[in-house]
Amino acid sequence: MKWTVNFRIDGRELEAEHGMTVLEAALANDIYIPHLCFREGIEPFGGCRLCLVENDEGRLVTACETPVEDGANFVSESERINSIRRTVLSLLISEHSRDCLSCPSSGDCRLQEVSSYLNLTEDDLSRLRPDLPEAEPDESNPFFVRNHDKCILCGLCVRVCKATGAEAIDFAYRGHDTRISTFMDRAIIESSCVSCGECVEVCPVGALVSRREKPFTEVKTVCPYCGAGCGIYLGVRGDRVVSSRGDPDNPVNRGKLCVKGRFALNFVNSPERLKKPLIKVGDSFIEVEWEEALSKVAERLSEYRGDEFAAVASAKCTNEENYILQKFTRTVMLSGNIDHCARLCHAPSIRGLSMTLGSGAMTNSIAELEDSACILAVGTNPTETHPITAYSVIRAISSGAKLVVIDPRRTRISELADIHLQNRPGSDIPLIMAMCRFIIEEGLHDRVFVESRTEGFDEFRDAVMALDLEEVENLTGVEAEDIRRAAITYASNQPASIIYSMGITQHVDGTANVIALSNLALLTGNLGKPSAGINPLRGQNNVQGACDMGALPDLLPGYQGLDGSSRFSDRWGSPIPGPGMTLPEMFDAALEGRLRAMYIMGENPLISEPDAEKTRKALESLDFLVVQDIFLTETAELADVVLPACAWAEKDGTFTNTERRVQLLRKALDAPGEARTDWEILCMLAEKMGAEGFDYGSSSEIFSEIAALVPSYAGISYERLQDGGIQWPCTSDEHEGTQYLHSERFSTPTGRASFILPEYQERDVSEEYPYVLVTGRNLYQYHTRSMTGRVPELDSFSESEELLINPLDAADLGVEDGDTVLVKSERGSLEVRARVAGEVMEGVVFMTFHFAETPANLLTGGGRDPASGMPELKFTPVTIKPVG
């Protein structure tokens, strides 16, 4: 519990939270104390010595490092103090470049600000600055420039770089030669820098400067990339997005951003944006007016109502737009065939967590990770896929938390771990079950929690105690003693959080994997309390919201079953069709002639779906295909009609992030040409087809309908979201939202969670295909590159696909770094450049799925999870041969 202390600054009676420093308390009370090396949220350094204040004893202390105490008195202003400050400032200026007028930070420079406060004149500044030899600026990074001449050695960049886990820069040399440097003093592009721009953001002078233009206006909104849902201020100049900075008041990111969130939002400016509707004539598209395009779509879709029609919703579109698409599909097209990319990422999370806990969402919040005593990261690589979440993990580690990683790859997060279990792909269930056995054997399970809040434990206990540990070692490639150490670490450090991503879900036993992790959390009582839980990290910005909105073939909005659909049919004035097809089943049906028309909104399945050649044939076999998007993607090129949509920056709406936080999206600029919002397009089409109930005047009106039908959204409104995001469930106007789930009861009929025995599906390679291909993502690209592919600076870091291969395997095959290899599976083959890397284990290779030129999904697709329909993407047997 927080408490306050009373103290004085310059005779003023003040109140502050216990633990705050004098500087923090002063700034919170609108008292200015000069400073250069302090930044909220970064560990204080006391390096600039400008924040000196006088304490009760008359001693000078640094305000940024001195905690406030009850009854304390401080003096922040006196001739003695300011005289010392001027001396310190003069020394700083004497080492600083003198070209203020030409400096990009002029007018936004803290050194200028402090100089003005201390009454140093322009003559003083000129006199103090000798003609120093100029150092060449480091212009190697495409997003920012480093200028050593302007550096004041405040150390902010060093500390924030450490906090992100990159640790690319540090103090180097001594005395007069001291500078901020990379390892071996190389260019920043050659270091471990991840280009997040945090150093640029905190630099108080012009030593680190963004290459982006300065905006005329800024609009508060939400980042459109991963599921973290970072708050941003989007910078606009005319009709272009030019910058982005983190929202310091947003509880998700607290001002921090990754490279994409800070520097890669200008894809909306691309000249490749769709501006008018397109109709295919022969093999080419022609631009047409909206009336002609919508008339054609309405006429053709009218032929395929019912099971012959399917729609693909979008994890990139707003809640309101996904809600409208599923409503259109069910009431206008009379079809239950509605799905989206969650089928390829976290459908097993929805299914598995619903089975065990009654709710298929992240149980806790991202910020809570920082107070966890232990974090178990399974099948996740957050430093690349969810960087802001990784920052919270790193902060937890710096506070003493234990980190246990289970992952076949060696990643940046595994290098920070206390224990890394590098198991064979697809062997998570026996490993996790063995952890459960060791926890029970050691008496570390929470007996009170298990007895009072769960069911099915006895059967579960008997099964895990019968595990053959030698067989577990053979299946996983991990020694039993290492599994035991990981189990004890997780169970004995409370509270403990589990985070996982698609390394768990994208398997033929993905649902069973999720169940196994749920068992582990239940066994240790790590549910229903802060900084604990089981937390799937969602991949795209609104994949959680798209699921919430009922863009699923077997669930209505709010995860309400089709058997209780009367409230929807009454509101919508239409009967609700039965369960429809999942995304992979849609393509099966298209090939078989059972599915004849498809409407795809904001997705690119030709690149993202497994077995890409099969997907292409399925799309080509349709009688009629409509694609609604912001670019002419690879999928859109196959369409009969393409409808131009607004990008995220060009509309209002809401996104729901991975921690169930509903946040407001605000329009920042107009869309190019005649592009329209996705919901407006769908409503115009519905009315063109004679449907009623689609005459919405705004996105807020759509959200009001959602809140009326979805109990977990009932207390959320645009008006309330103006003050910040709200985590569902929020059941009334007075409800504040829910930080963590299951505090009193689970969302099951009995109120108890269930231990369930997960069914393991063993698979292996063959003599013909002896290597296992694992697919995933990298930091600098996103999904199928429809967005990041329009930010050319990102190609400096990731311009083409590569196959990561273990050095021992490379030696066996005669492959050297940079060689071209042929990779072949049962479904297809491709040529790709090899990169010899120790981060993958022997017998395993890795590719991303980002690049259309070398689509990894030509190779994948060897089975589906029977419980969720998830295709296998993390275990594809392949063969590899050098080319040439």
PDB file of C-alpha atoms in Angstrom, residues 137-141 146 168-170 180-193:
ATOM      1  CA  PRO A 137      28.878  12.325 -36.835  1.00  0.00           C
ATOM      2  CA  ASP A 138      27.777   8.688 -36.958  1.00  0.00           C
ATOM      3  CA  GLU A 139      25.159   8.618 -39.715  1.00  0.00           C
ATOM      4  CA  SER A 140      25.112   4.858 -40.156  1.00  0.00           C
ATOM      5  CA  ASN A 141      21.637   4.343 -38.701  1.00  0.00           C
ATOM      6  CA  ARG A 146      24.823  10.471 -33.363  1.00  0.00           C
ATOM      7  CA  ALA A 168      24.679  -1.259 -27.303  1.00  0.00           C
ATOM      8  CA  ILE A 169      26.450   1.753 -25.779  1.00  0.00           C
ATOM      9  CA  ASP A 170      28.371   2.648 -22.625  1.00  0.00           C
ATOM     10  CA  ILE A 180      29.674   7.326 -25.190  1.00  0.00           C
ATOM     11  CA  SER A 181      30.747   4.478 -27.429  1.00  0.00           C
ATOM     12  CA  THR A 182      29.724   1.152 -28.866  1.00  0.00           C
ATOM     13  CA  PHE A 183      31.784  -2.006 -28.432  1.00  0.00           C
ATOM     14  CA  MET A 184      35.149  -1.487 -30.184  1.00  0.00           C
ATOM     15  CA  ASP A 185      33.962   2.036 -31.052  1.00  0.00           C
ATOM     16  CA  ARG A 186      32.178   0.790 -34.151  1.00  0.00           C
ATOM     17  CA  ALA A 187      29.378   2.588 -35.978  1.00  0.00           C
ATOM     18  CA  ILE A 188      26.042   2.223 -34.210  1.00  0.00           C
ATOM     19  CA  ILE A 189      24.650   0.161 -37.093  1.00  0.00           C
ATOM     20  CA  GLU A 190      27.332  -2.472 -36.400  1.00  0.00           C
ATOM     21  CA  SER A 191      26.495  -2.736 -32.697  1.00  0.00           C
ATOM     22  CA  SER A 192      23.738  -4.573 -30.816  1.00  0.00           C
ATOM     23  CA  CYS A 193      21.517  -1.486 -31.192  1.00  0.00           C
TER      24      CYS A 193
END
